[in-house]
Each structure stands twice: as C-alpha cells, then as structure tokens.
Coordinates of C-alpha atoms in Angstrom, one line a residue:
X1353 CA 0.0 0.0 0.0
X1354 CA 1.4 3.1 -0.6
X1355 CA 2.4 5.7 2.0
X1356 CA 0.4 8.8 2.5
X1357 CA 1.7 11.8 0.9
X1358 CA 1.2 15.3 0.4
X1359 CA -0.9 16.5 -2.5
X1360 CA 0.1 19.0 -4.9
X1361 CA -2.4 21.6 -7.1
X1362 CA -1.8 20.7 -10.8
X1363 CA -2.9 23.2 -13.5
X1364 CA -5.4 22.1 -16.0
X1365 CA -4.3 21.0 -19.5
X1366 CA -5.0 23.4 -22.0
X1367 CA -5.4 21.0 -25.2
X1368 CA -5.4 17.8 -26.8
X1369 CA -3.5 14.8 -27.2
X1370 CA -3.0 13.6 -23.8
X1371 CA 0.8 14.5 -22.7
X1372 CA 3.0 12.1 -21.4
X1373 CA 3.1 14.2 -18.1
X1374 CA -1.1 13.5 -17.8
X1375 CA -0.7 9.6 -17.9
X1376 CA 1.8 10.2 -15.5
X1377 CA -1.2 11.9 -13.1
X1378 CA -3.5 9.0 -14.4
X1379 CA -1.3 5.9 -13.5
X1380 CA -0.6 7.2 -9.7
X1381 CA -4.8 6.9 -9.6
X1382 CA -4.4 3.5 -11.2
X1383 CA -1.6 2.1 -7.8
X1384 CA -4.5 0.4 -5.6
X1385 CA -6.2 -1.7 -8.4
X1386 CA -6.4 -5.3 -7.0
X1387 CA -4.3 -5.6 -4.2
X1388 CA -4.6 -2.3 -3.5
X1389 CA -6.9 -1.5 -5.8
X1390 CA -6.0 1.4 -8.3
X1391 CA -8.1 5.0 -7.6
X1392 CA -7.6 6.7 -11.2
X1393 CA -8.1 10.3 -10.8
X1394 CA -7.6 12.9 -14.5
X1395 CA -7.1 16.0 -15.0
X1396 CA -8.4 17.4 -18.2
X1397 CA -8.8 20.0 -21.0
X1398 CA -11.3 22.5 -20.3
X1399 CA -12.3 21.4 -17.3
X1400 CA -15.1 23.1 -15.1
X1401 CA -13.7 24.9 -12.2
X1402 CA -13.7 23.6 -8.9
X1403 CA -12.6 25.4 -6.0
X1404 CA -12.0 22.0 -3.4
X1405 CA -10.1 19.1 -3.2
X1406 CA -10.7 15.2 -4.1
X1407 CA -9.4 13.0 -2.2
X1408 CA -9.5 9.5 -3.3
X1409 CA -10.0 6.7 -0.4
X1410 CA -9.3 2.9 -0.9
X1411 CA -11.1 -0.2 1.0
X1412 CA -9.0 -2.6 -1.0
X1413 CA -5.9 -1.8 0.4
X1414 CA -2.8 -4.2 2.2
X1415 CA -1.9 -3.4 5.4
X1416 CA -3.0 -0.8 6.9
X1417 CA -1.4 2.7 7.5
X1418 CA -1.8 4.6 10.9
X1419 CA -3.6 8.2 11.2
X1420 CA -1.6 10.7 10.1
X1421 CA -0.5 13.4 12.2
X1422 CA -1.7 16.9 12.3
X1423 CA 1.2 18.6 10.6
X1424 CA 1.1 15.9 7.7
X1425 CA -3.1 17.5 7.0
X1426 CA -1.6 21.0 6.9
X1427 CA 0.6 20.4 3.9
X1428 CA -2.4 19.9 1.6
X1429 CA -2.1 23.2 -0.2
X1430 CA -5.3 25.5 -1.3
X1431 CA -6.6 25.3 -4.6
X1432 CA -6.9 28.0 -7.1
X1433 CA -9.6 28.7 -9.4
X1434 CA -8.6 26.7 -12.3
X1435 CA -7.4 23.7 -10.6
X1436 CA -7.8 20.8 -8.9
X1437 CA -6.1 19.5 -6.2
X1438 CA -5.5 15.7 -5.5
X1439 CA -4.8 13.2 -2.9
X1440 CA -4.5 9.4 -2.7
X1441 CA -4.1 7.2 0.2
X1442 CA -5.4 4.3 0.7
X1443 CA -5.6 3.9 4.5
X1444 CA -8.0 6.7 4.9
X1445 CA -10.9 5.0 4.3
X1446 CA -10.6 3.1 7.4
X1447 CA -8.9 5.7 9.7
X1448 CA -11.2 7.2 12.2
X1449 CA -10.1 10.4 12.6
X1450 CA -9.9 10.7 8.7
X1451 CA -13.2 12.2 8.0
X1452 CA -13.4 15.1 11.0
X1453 CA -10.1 16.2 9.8
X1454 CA -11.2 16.2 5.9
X1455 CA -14.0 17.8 6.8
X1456 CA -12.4 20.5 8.6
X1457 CA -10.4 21.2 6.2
X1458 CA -13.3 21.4 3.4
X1459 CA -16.5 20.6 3.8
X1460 CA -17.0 20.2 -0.1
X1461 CA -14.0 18.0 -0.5
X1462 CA -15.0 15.6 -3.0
X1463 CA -14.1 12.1 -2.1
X1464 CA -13.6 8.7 -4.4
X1465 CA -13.7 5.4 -2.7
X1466 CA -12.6 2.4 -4.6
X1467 CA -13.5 -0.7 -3.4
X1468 CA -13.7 -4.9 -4.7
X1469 CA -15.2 -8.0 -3.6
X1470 CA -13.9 -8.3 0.2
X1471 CA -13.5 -11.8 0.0
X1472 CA -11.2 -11.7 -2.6
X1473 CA -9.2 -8.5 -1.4
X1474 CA -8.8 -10.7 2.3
X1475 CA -6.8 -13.4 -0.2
X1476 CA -5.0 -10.7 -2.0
X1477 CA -4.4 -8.6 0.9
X1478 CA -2.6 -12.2 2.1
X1479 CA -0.8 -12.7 -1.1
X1480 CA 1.3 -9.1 -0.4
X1481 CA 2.2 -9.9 3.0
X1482 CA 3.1 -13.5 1.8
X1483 CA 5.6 -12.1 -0.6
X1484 CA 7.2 -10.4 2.3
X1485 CA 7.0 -12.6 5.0
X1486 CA 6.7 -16.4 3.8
X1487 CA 6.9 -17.9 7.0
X1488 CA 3.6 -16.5 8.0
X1489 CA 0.5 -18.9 9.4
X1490 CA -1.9 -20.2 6.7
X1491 CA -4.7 -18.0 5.1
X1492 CA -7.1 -20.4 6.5
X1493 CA -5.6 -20.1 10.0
X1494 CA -5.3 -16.5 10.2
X1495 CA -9.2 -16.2 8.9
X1496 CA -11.1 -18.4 11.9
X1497 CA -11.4 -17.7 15.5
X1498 CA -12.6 -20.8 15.7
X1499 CA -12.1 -23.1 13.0
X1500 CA -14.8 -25.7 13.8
X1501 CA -17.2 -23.2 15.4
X1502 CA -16.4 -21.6 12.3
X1503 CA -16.2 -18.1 13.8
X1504 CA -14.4 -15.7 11.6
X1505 CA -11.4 -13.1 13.5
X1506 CA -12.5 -10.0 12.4
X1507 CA -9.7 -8.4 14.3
X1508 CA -7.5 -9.4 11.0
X1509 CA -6.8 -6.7 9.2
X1510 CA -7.4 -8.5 6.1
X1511 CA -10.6 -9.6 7.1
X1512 CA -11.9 -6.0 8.8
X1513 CA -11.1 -3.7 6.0
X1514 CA -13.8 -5.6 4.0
X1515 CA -16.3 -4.5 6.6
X1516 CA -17.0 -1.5 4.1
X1517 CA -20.7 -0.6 6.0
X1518 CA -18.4 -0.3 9.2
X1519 CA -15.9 2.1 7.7
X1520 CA -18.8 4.1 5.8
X1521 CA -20.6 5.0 8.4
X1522 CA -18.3 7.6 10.3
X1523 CA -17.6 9.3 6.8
X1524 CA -21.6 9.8 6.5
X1525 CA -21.5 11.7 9.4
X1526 CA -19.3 14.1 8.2
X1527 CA -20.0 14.1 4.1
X1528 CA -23.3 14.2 2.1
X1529 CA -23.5 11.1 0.3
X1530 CA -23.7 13.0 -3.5
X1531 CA -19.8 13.9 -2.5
X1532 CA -18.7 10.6 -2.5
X1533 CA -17.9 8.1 -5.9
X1534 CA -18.2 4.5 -4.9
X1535 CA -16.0 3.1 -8.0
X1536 CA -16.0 -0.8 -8.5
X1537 CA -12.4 -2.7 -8.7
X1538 CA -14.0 -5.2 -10.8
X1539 CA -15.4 -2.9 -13.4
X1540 CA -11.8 -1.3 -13.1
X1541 CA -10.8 -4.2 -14.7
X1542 CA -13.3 -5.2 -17.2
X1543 CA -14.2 -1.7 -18.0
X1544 CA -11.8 0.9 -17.0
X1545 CA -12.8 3.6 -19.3
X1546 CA -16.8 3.3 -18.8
X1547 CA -15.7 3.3 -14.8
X1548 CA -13.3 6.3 -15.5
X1549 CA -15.9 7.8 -17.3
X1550 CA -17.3 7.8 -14.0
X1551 CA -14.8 9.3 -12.2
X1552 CA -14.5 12.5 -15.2
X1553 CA -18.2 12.7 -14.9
X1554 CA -18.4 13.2 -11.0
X1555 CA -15.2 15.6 -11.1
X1556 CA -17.1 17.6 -13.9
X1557 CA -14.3 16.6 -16.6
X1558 CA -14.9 16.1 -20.1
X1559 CA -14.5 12.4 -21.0
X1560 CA -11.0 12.8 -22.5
X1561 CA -10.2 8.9 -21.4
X1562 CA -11.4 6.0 -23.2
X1563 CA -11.5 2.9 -24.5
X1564 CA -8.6 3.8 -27.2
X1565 CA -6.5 4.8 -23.8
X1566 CA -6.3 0.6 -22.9
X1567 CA -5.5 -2.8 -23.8
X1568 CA -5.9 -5.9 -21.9
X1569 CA -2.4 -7.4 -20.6
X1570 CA -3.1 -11.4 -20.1
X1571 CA 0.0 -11.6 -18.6
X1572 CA -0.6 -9.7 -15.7
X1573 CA -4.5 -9.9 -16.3
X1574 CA -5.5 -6.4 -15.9
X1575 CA -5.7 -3.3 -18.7
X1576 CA -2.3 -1.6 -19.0
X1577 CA -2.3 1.7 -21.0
X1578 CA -1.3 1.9 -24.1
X1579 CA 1.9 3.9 -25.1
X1580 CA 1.8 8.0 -24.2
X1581 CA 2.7 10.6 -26.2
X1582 CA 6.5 10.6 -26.5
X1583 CA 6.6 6.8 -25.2
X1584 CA 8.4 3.4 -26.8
X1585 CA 6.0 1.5 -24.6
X1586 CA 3.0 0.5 -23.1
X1587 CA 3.0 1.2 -19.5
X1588 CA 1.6 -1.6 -17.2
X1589 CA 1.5 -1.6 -13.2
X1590 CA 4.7 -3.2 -11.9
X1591 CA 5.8 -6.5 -10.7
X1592 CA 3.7 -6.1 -7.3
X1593 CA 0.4 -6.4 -8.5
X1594 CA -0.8 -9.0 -10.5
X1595 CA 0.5 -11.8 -8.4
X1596 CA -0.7 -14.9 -8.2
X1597 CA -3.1 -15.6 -5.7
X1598 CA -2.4 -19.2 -3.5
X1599 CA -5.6 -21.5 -3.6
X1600 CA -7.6 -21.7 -0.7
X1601 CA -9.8 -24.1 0.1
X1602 CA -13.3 -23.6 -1.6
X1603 CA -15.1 -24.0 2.1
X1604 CA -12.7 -21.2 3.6
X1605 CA -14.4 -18.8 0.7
X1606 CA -17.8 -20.0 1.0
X1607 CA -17.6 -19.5 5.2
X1608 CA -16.5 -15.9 4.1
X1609 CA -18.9 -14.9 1.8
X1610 CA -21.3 -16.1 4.3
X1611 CA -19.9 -13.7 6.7
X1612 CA -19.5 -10.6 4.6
X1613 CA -23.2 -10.9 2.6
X1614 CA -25.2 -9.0 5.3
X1615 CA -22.2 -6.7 5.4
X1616 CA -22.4 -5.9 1.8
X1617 CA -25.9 -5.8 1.6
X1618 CA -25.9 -2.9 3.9
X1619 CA -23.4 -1.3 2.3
X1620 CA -25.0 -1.9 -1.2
X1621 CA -28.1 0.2 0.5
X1622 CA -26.0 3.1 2.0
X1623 CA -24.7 3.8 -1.2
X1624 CA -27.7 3.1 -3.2
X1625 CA -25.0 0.6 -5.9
X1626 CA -25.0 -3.2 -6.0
X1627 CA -22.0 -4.4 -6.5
X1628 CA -22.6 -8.0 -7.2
X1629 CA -20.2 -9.9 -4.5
X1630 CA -22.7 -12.2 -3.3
X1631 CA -23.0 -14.1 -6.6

C-alpha cells in the first residue's frame, strides 16, 4: 500500500492529445487496483472549475497505514480557481479520525472510494504480505477464530477492511452522500474507461479517457495503458500487482462470503449501488 503523501495543485491542460506528463497523473490513480486496488483520478482539458479538493480513499488496500499526524493534514495546499487539487491514500478509508479532519479542512471536499469483492481482497491482501513474510501462518488459519465453530477473526486486518458498512458510516457523518464516488475494482478491470468515465463525470471533466486509452495485458490480467505521447511503450503496473493468488480451500471462501453478505448488503443500501459480491 502506498504511503500517505502530500498532495500537490496541478494546473489544468489546456489541449489535446493527452501529454505524457497526464498519464503520468492517471497511473498514480491507477496504484491500488487489485491488491490495492488502483483509484484513477484525470485532469483534463477545459475542465469546469472547482474550488475543493478530491481526495481519493481505498477499502481494498494491504496493510494498513496509521492516522496521520496533524502537521502531515496542513501540507495539503489550497486550490486556485482553475485547478484541482488531488490526494491518494489508501488507509483513509478506514482511519477514524480521517473524516473530521477532511471535513475541517473542506466541507466540499469531493471524495472517491474504490472498493472490490472483500473476499477476494482478504486473499489478496494475504498474497502481499506472503511475498514479504513467507513464514507466515496459513490464510485459513489466520481467517477463523474458531475453525470448527467456524467463527471468523475479524480483528484481522485483512478480514476488517472488507467491513466497508463499518468504515462508511463515520464518513456519513461528516459528508453528504452526493460527495462521494463509490468506484468498482472489478469494473476497473473489465471496464476501465466506462468506470473512468465515471470518475471525469463526478469531477465535472470532459470524457477525454477512453476505450482507445487501454488494452488488456493477459499476462498480468489487468488493462495496462497503451503507449503516451512521446513513449516506446506501453505502460503496465509493476511487478507487485498481479501476483498470483495461493488457492484456498473452496469451504474457507464460502464461510466468508457467508460472513460478509449482510455486510455488503448494507453497504449496497447506504450507497444506493450493488456491487454484485454475493454471486
């Protein structure tokens, strides 16, 4: 997962084709997809102004980042008219103290939440730390409380950051529900430019990115984008994400779908979109 940062006020473009510079801007969206899920965020030509910030918020993420401190939310700088000012991280979703201190800062902050089946970000979310740590208990162990009760440990991280109704909840308190973009990791993949399209709709872009922008990469099985402006190559995400996920046992995943379908049925009704996990 990558490490909060500060956000930076970018000018808007002033004409087409897309600069090298922009896919640049679009591929730091596209980081969180599948394991972390990527949040794609554009800036475009002619753009309509908009005086706030968008921050993007990720429920698909790995491990999870601590709150930031207060110094860290004063280097967000103002927007002008003209621009729009960005930030990414994925742990904000589920940081408590995140939506008070957004809010305070801008009440009409605009805020993008990508999110994917939880079940499946639980394995992935496994598969990073795997890579790093190979000696680590078994997915199957580290999901159950109680294996033959078959009580699921939602004090996992990998588990709890699928609770998305959980983590929604304290950013309702705080944010009208018409500021916030609830973008599907799954249609990330098998439609990124109608779920961009999206995204450029809600930020009051003109739909500058589409289907043209992609092609499908079956080796890492996810849409890279084609070549920029001034390029050789294609640019796909890098060797992190893609990886191979270890088979669990098919009665593991059922048990957890089990667990997260009233979870995701709520949160299908608090944000009015039905995202099709319980299939």
């Amino acid at each position: 997962m990558a490490p909060p940062g500060p956000a930076g006020a970018h000018p808007t473009p002033a004409a087409e084709p897309l600069s090298r510079s922009i896919f640049r801007k679009f591929l730091l969206m596209l980081g969180s997809l599948l394991t972390s899920l990527y949040v794609f965020y554009c800036l475009a030509e002619r753009c309509r102004t908009l005086s706030d910030p968008v921050v993007g918020l990720s429920g698909g993420g790995g491990e999870e980042a601590g709150p930031r401190g207060a110094a860290e939310w004063d280097l967000m700088p103002r927007t002008l008219e003209g621009q729009i000012t960005m930030e990414k991280t994925p742990s904000y979703f589920v940081t408590r103290e995140a939506p008070a201190r957004i809010s305070a800062m801008s009440k009409d902050t605009k805020l993008i939440v990508v999110v994917r089946d939880p079940v499946t970000r639980a394995v992935s979310d496994y598969t990073q730390t795997l890579s790093k740590r190979p000696d680590i208990p078994s997915f199957e162990s580290l999901t159950f409380r109680n294996r033959s009760a078959g009580l699921i440990d939602t004090s996992w991280s990998a588990i709890q950051i699928g609770l998305y109704a959980k983590h929604l909840e304290p950013w309702l308190r705080h944010f009208p529900l018409g500021q916030m973009l609830f973008v599907s990791g799954e249609r990330l993949v098998s439609d990124p430019a109608g779920e961009l399209g999206r995204v450029q709709d809600f930020l009051g872009l003109k739909r500058i990115i589409t289907d043209k922008h992609f092609y499908f990469n079956q080796t890492k099985g996810f849409p890279c984008l084609k070549k920029a402006e001034g390029s050789s190559k294609p640019h796909c995400l890098g060797k992190t994400k893609g990886r191979a996920h270890p088979a669990i046992a098919r009665e593991v995943l059922r048990r957890l779908r089990d667990f997260y379908r009233p979870f995701n049925r709520k949160f299908y009704q608090m944000t009015g979109q039905d995202f099709g996990w319980d299939g």
